[in-house]
PDB file of C-alpha atoms in Angstrom:
ATOM      1  CA  MET A   1       0.045  -0.117  -0.028  1.00 49.00           C
ATOM      2  CA  PRO A   2       1.036   3.204  -0.714  1.00 54.00           C
ATOM      3  CA  GLN A   3       2.673   5.241   2.366  1.00 55.00           C
ATOM      4  CA  ALA A   4       1.316   8.485   3.847  1.00 53.00           C
ATOM      5  CA  LEU A   5       4.198  11.077   3.502  1.00 52.00           C
ATOM      6  CA  THR A   6       3.737  12.499   6.884  1.00 54.00           C
ATOM      7  CA  ASN A   7       1.733  12.481  10.061  1.00 69.00           C
ATOM      8  CA  VAL A   8       0.326  15.799   9.433  1.00 83.00           C
ATOM      9  CA  ARG A   9      -3.239  15.921   8.991  1.00 93.00           C
ATOM     10  CA  PHE A  10      -4.024  17.030   5.086  1.00 95.00           C
ATOM     11  CA  THR A  11      -7.011  18.904   3.739  1.00 95.00           C
ATOM     12  CA  TYR A  12      -8.707  19.910   0.316  1.00 96.00           C
ATOM     13  CA  GLN A  13      -6.801  23.423   0.691  1.00 95.00           C
ATOM     14  CA  ASP A  14      -3.639  21.688   1.334  1.00 95.00           C
ATOM     15  CA  TYR A  15      -4.291  19.285  -1.800  1.00 95.00           C
ATOM     16  CA  LEU A  16      -4.969  22.140  -3.806  1.00 94.00           C
ATOM     17  CA  LEU A  17      -0.925  23.695  -3.378  1.00 94.00           C
ATOM     18  CA  LEU A  18       0.506  20.135  -4.232  1.00 93.00           C
ATOM     19  CA  PRO A  19       2.614  19.998  -7.623  1.00 91.00           C
ATOM     20  CA  GLU A  20       0.448  18.435 -10.240  1.00 87.00           C
ATOM     21  CA  ASP A  21       3.561  16.521 -12.012  1.00 86.00           C
ATOM     22  CA  LYS A  22       2.364  13.412  -9.400  1.00 89.00           C
ATOM     23  CA  ARG A  23      -1.045  12.306  -8.310  1.00 91.00           C
ATOM     24  CA  TYR A  24      -1.892  12.102  -4.915  1.00 94.00           C
ATOM     25  CA  GLU A  25      -5.115  11.416  -2.699  1.00 94.00           C
ATOM     26  CA  ILE A  26      -6.046  12.395   0.831  1.00 95.00           C
ATOM     27  CA  ILE A  27      -7.863   9.614   2.953  1.00 94.00           C
ATOM     28  CA  GLU A  28      -8.735  10.595   6.386  1.00 94.00           C
ATOM     29  CA  GLY A  29      -6.188  13.479   6.625  1.00 95.00           C
ATOM     30  CA  GLU A  30      -3.290  11.312   5.363  1.00 93.00           C
ATOM     31  CA  LEU A  31      -1.388  12.653   2.119  1.00 93.00           C
ATOM     32  CA  ILE A  32      -0.842   9.560  -0.314  1.00 91.00           C
ATOM     33  CA  MET A  33       0.998   9.664  -3.153  1.00 90.00           C
ATOM     34  CA  VAL A  34      -0.362   7.233  -6.204  1.00 88.00           C
ATOM     35  CA  PRO A  35       1.970   5.400  -8.525  1.00 85.00           C
ATOM     36  CA  ALA A  36       1.169   5.890 -11.980  1.00 87.00           C
ATOM     37  CA  PRO A  37      -0.540   3.106 -13.739  1.00 89.00           C
ATOM     38  CA  ILE A  38       1.078  -0.048 -15.648  1.00 91.00           C
ATOM     39  CA  PRO A  39       0.254  -0.270 -19.555  1.00 93.00           C
ATOM     40  CA  TYR A  40      -1.674  -3.097 -18.663  1.00 92.00           C
ATOM     41  CA  HIS A  41      -3.771  -1.460 -16.188  1.00 91.00           C
ATOM     42  CA  GLN A  42      -4.696   1.186 -18.687  1.00 93.00           C
ATOM     43  CA  ASP A  43      -5.334  -1.235 -21.094  1.00 93.00           C
ATOM     44  CA  VAL A  44      -8.286  -2.681 -18.720  1.00 91.00           C
ATOM     45  CA  SER A  45      -9.462   0.848 -17.595  1.00 93.00           C
ATOM     46  CA  LYS A  46      -9.890   2.226 -21.271  1.00 94.00           C
ATOM     47  CA  SER A  47     -11.955  -1.301 -21.940  1.00 91.00           C
ATOM     48  CA  LEU A  48     -14.339  -0.963 -18.966  1.00 91.00           C
ATOM     49  CA  PHE A  49     -14.656   2.903 -19.726  1.00 94.00           C
ATOM     50  CA  LEU A  50     -15.411   2.502 -22.920  1.00 93.00           C
ATOM     51  CA  ARG A  51     -18.090  -0.121 -22.583  1.00 90.00           C
ATOM     52  CA  LEU A  52     -19.579   1.455 -19.356  1.00 92.00           C
ATOM     53  CA  ASN A  53     -19.681   5.208 -21.376  1.00 94.00           C
ATOM     54  CA  ASN A  54     -21.419   3.546 -24.620  1.00 92.00           C
ATOM     55  CA  TYR A  55     -23.848   1.951 -22.194  1.00 90.00           C
ATOM     56  CA  VAL A  56     -24.576   4.867 -20.161  1.00 92.00           C
ATOM     57  CA  GLU A  57     -24.467   7.272 -23.329  1.00 93.00           C
ATOM     58  CA  SER A  58     -27.425   4.773 -25.342  1.00 91.00           C
ATOM     59  CA  GLU A  59     -29.573   4.802 -22.215  1.00 89.00           C
ATOM     60  CA  ASN A  60     -29.056   8.418 -21.420  1.00 92.00           C
ATOM     61  CA  LEU A  61     -28.401   7.623 -17.898  1.00 92.00           C
ATOM     62  CA  GLY A  62     -26.044  10.068 -16.733  1.00 94.00           C
ATOM     63  CA  LYS A  63     -21.928  10.580 -16.831  1.00 96.00           C
ATOM     64  CA  VAL A  64     -18.860   8.567 -16.601  1.00 96.00           C
ATOM     65  CA  TYR A  65     -15.254   9.828 -15.650  1.00 97.00           C
ATOM     66  CA  TYR A  66     -12.064   8.449 -15.404  1.00 95.00           C
ATOM     67  CA  ALA A  67      -8.700   9.267 -13.753  1.00 93.00           C
ATOM     68  CA  PRO A  68      -7.192  11.558 -12.961  1.00 93.00           C
ATOM     69  CA  ILE A  69     -10.383  13.463 -11.520  1.00 95.00           C
ATOM     70  CA  ASP A  70     -10.553  14.743  -8.074  1.00 96.00           C
ATOM     71  CA  VAL A  71     -13.879  13.293  -5.901  1.00 98.00           C
ATOM     72  CA  VAL A  72     -14.004  15.374  -2.863  1.00 98.00           C
ATOM     73  CA  LEU A  73     -15.619  13.360  -0.546  1.00 98.00           C
ATOM     74  CA  SER A  74     -14.908  15.665   2.739  1.00 97.00           C
ATOM     75  CA  ASN A  75     -12.298  18.323   3.430  1.00 97.00           C
ATOM     76  CA  GLU A  76      -9.774  15.413   4.309  1.00 97.00           C
ATOM     77  CA  ASN A  77     -11.238  12.785   2.146  1.00 97.00           C
ATOM     78  CA  ILE A  78      -9.909  13.214  -1.669  1.00 97.00           C
ATOM     79  CA  VAL A  79      -9.704  10.471  -4.296  1.00 96.00           C
ATOM     80  CA  GLN A  80      -8.966   9.587  -7.833  1.00 95.00           C
ATOM     81  CA  PRO A  81     -10.725   6.878  -8.453  1.00 96.00           C
ATOM     82  CA  ASP A  82     -10.025   4.717 -11.504  1.00 95.00           C
ATOM     83  CA  ILE A  83     -13.285   5.104 -12.930  1.00 96.00           C
ATOM     84  CA  LEU A  84     -16.692   6.388 -11.893  1.00 97.00           C
ATOM     85  CA  PHE A  85     -20.573   7.020 -12.722  1.00 95.00           C
ATOM     86  CA  ILE A  86     -23.265   9.445 -11.248  1.00 95.00           C
ATOM     87  CA  PHE A  87     -26.962   9.216 -12.604  1.00 94.00           C
ATOM     88  CA  LYS A  88     -27.969  12.289 -14.584  1.00 94.00           C
ATOM     89  CA  GLN A  89     -30.359  12.814 -11.506  1.00 95.00           C
ATOM     90  CA  ARG A  90     -27.235  13.630  -9.539  1.00 95.00           C
ATOM     91  CA  LEU A  91     -25.313  15.782 -12.186  1.00 97.00           C
ATOM     92  CA  SER A  92     -25.300  18.546  -9.840  1.00 97.00           C
ATOM     93  CA  ILE A  93     -22.503  17.234  -7.889  1.00 98.00           C
ATOM     94  CA  ILE A  94     -20.179  17.936 -10.797  1.00 98.00           C
ATOM     95  CA  THR A  95     -18.421  21.430 -10.791  1.00 97.00           C
ATOM     96  CA  GLU A  96     -16.391  23.171 -12.736  1.00 96.00           C
ATOM     97  CA  LYS A  97     -12.900  21.895 -11.044  1.00 95.00           C
ATOM     98  CA  ASN A  98     -14.069  18.513  -9.263  1.00 97.00           C
ATOM     99  CA  ILE A  99     -16.622  16.068  -8.115  1.00 98.00           C
ATOM    100  CA  GLN A 100     -18.482  17.378  -4.849  1.00 98.00           C
ATOM    101  CA  GLY A 101     -19.925  13.974  -3.276  1.00 97.00           C
ATOM    102  CA  ALA A 102     -19.967  10.653  -3.647  1.00 97.00           C
ATOM    103  CA  PRO A 103     -20.523   8.823  -7.296  1.00 96.00           C
ATOM    104  CA  ASP A 104     -23.071   6.307  -7.590  1.00 94.00           C
ATOM    105  CA  LEU A 105     -20.589   3.820  -8.975  1.00 94.00           C
ATOM    106  CA  VAL A 106     -16.765   3.571  -8.256  1.00 95.00           C
ATOM    107  CA  ILE A 107     -14.438   1.106 -10.040  1.00 94.00           C
ATOM    108  CA  GLU A 108     -11.165   0.632  -8.831  1.00 93.00           C
ATOM    109  CA  ILE A 109      -8.868  -1.554 -10.611  1.00 92.00           C
ATOM    110  CA  ILE A 110      -6.395  -3.102  -8.093  1.00 87.00           C
ATOM    111  CA  SER A 111      -2.610  -4.054  -8.932  1.00 80.00           C
ATOM    112  CA  PRO A 112      -0.161  -5.686  -5.898  1.00 72.00           C
ATOM    113  CA  LEU A 113       0.690  -1.671  -5.341  1.00 70.00           C
ATOM    114  CA  THR A 114      -2.744  -0.456  -4.530  1.00 69.00           C
ATOM    115  CA  ARG A 115      -4.550  -3.727  -3.295  1.00 69.00           C
ATOM    116  CA  GLU A 116      -4.319  -3.017   0.086  1.00 72.00           C
ATOM    117  CA  LYS A 117      -5.471   0.768  -0.450  1.00 72.00           C
ATOM    118  CA  ASP A 118      -8.267   0.229  -2.848  1.00 72.00           C
ATOM    119  CA  SER A 119      -9.797  -2.991  -1.255  1.00 70.00           C
ATOM    120  CA  LEU A 120      -9.626  -2.060   2.504  1.00 72.00           C
ATOM    121  CA  LEU A 121      -9.282   1.400   3.223  1.00 84.00           C
ATOM    122  CA  LYS A 122     -11.233   3.122   0.040  1.00 90.00           C
ATOM    123  CA  ARG A 123     -13.355   0.427   0.359  1.00 88.00           C
ATOM    124  CA  LYS A 124     -14.236   1.735   3.752  1.00 89.00           C
ATOM    125  CA  ILE A 125     -14.386   5.550   2.894  1.00 93.00           C
ATOM    126  CA  TYR A 126     -16.518   4.808  -0.339  1.00 93.00           C
ATOM    127  CA  GLY A 127     -19.379   3.179   2.148  1.00 92.00           C
ATOM    128  CA  LYS A 128     -19.131   5.775   4.720  1.00 93.00           C
ATOM    129  CA  PHE A 129     -19.294   8.737   2.143  1.00 95.00           C
ATOM    130  CA  GLY A 130     -22.515   6.924   0.230  1.00 93.00           C
ATOM    131  CA  VAL A 131     -21.056   5.424  -2.606  1.00 93.00           C
ATOM    132  CA  LYS A 132     -23.756   2.994  -3.822  1.00 91.00           C
ATOM    133  CA  GLU A 133     -21.716   0.571  -5.767  1.00 90.00           C
ATOM    134  CA  PHE A 134     -18.316  -0.512  -5.846  1.00 89.00           C
ATOM    135  CA  TRP A 135     -16.205  -2.941  -8.306  1.00 89.00           C
ATOM    136  CA  LEU A 136     -13.142  -4.010  -7.691  1.00 87.00           C
ATOM    137  CA  VAL A 137     -11.062  -5.284 -10.982  1.00 88.00           C
ATOM    138  CA  ASN A 138      -8.584  -7.847 -10.306  1.00 85.00           C
ATOM    139  CA  MET A 139      -6.029  -7.314 -13.347  1.00 83.00           C
ATOM    140  CA  GLU A 140      -4.143 -10.458 -12.514  1.00 82.00           C
ATOM    141  CA  LYS A 141      -6.970 -12.967 -11.915  1.00 81.00           C
ATOM    142  CA  LYS A 142      -9.235 -11.038 -14.524  1.00 81.00           C
ATOM    143  CA  MET A 143     -12.190 -10.730 -11.713  1.00 81.00           C
ATOM    144  CA  LEU A 144     -14.426  -8.523 -11.125  1.00 79.00           C
ATOM    145  CA  LYS A 145     -16.305  -8.122  -7.212  1.00 81.00           C
ATOM    146  CA  CYS A 146     -19.314  -5.906  -7.022  1.00 82.00           C
ATOM    147  CA  LEU A 147     -20.310  -4.308  -3.736  1.00 79.00           C
ATOM    148  CA  LEU A 148     -23.126  -2.550  -2.490  1.00 80.00           C
ATOM    149  CA  LEU A 149     -24.025  -0.019  -0.184  1.00 73.00           C
ATOM    150  CA  LYS A 150     -25.985  -1.554   2.790  1.00 74.00           C
ATOM    151  CA  ARG A 151     -26.053   0.788   5.927  1.00 67.00           C
ATOM    152  CA  LYS A 152     -22.960   2.729   5.049  1.00 64.00           C
ATOM    153  CA  VAL A 153     -20.940  -0.755   4.562  1.00 61.00           C
ATOM    154  CA  LEU A 154     -20.264  -1.815   1.128  1.00 60.00           C
ATOM    155  CA  LYS A 155     -20.706  -5.519   0.863  1.00 62.00           C
ATOM    156  CA  LYS A 156     -20.086  -8.224  -1.343  1.00 67.00           C
ATOM    157  CA  GLN A 157     -23.327  -8.752  -3.781  1.00 62.00           C
ATOM    158  CA  ALA A 158     -24.842 -12.030  -5.239  1.00 50.00           C
ATOM    159  CA  PHE A 159     -26.070 -12.046  -8.565  1.00 47.00           C
ATOM    160  CA  THR A 160     -29.545 -12.950  -9.903  1.00 45.00           C
ATOM    161  CA  PRO A 161     -30.406 -12.635 -13.627  1.00 44.00           C
ATOM    162  CA  LYS A 162     -33.026 -10.153 -13.026  1.00 48.00           C
ATOM    163  CA  MET A 163     -30.569  -7.591 -11.638  1.00 46.00           C
ATOM    164  CA  LYS A 164     -30.403  -4.117 -13.391  1.00 49.00           C
ATOM    165  CA  LEU A 165     -27.777  -1.650 -13.574  1.00 45.00           C
ATOM    166  CA  PHE A 166     -24.826  -1.820 -12.890  1.00 49.00           C
ATOM    167  CA  SER A 167     -24.314  -5.685 -12.057  1.00 46.00           C
ATOM    168  CA  PRO A 168     -22.061  -7.553 -13.866  1.00 42.00           C
ATOM    169  CA  PRO A 169     -24.862 -10.060 -15.275  1.00 38.00           C
ATOM    170  CA  CYS A 170     -26.572  -7.421 -16.855  1.00 37.00           C
ATOM    171  CA  PHE A 171     -23.697  -4.988 -17.791  1.00 48.00           C
ATOM    172  CA  LYS A 172     -21.800  -7.267 -20.048  1.00 42.00           C
ATOM    173  CA  ILE A 173     -18.404  -6.926 -19.864  1.00 40.00           C
TER     174      ILE A 173
END
């Protein structure tokens, strides 16, 4: 997991002063430098983004974005998910500079360097701030784990053929 750079609690105002040549996130006030993704990660991200975006646009459901884009969950929680989706009824959380609040769907593509941060720390933060659906994509195993929000906790979802957007059986990846 990427290491916190200091013991100081960082805020969104501090985040705005960081150099733009690197990627950072602030999680529970801790500044974390995010490594650049490897080419295979980018291939997986591009494929998922294109498929999801085509579906969302064809159904006029909302907006899909990909990293880097700032998602400000609170003053001490600023993240850059690999891919995110916001339903059209909630597009008001999109501002000129960032996303202000929890997206409806967040997708994180995990790698050995980000596995712990994405599957534990970010899962907890996304649940706390109300992300309704969270997909963890394991590049090595070529698997997708879908978690749904239940009482501020993201829990694994059992799938049925009748499930609607965005459950993987209905959204053919």
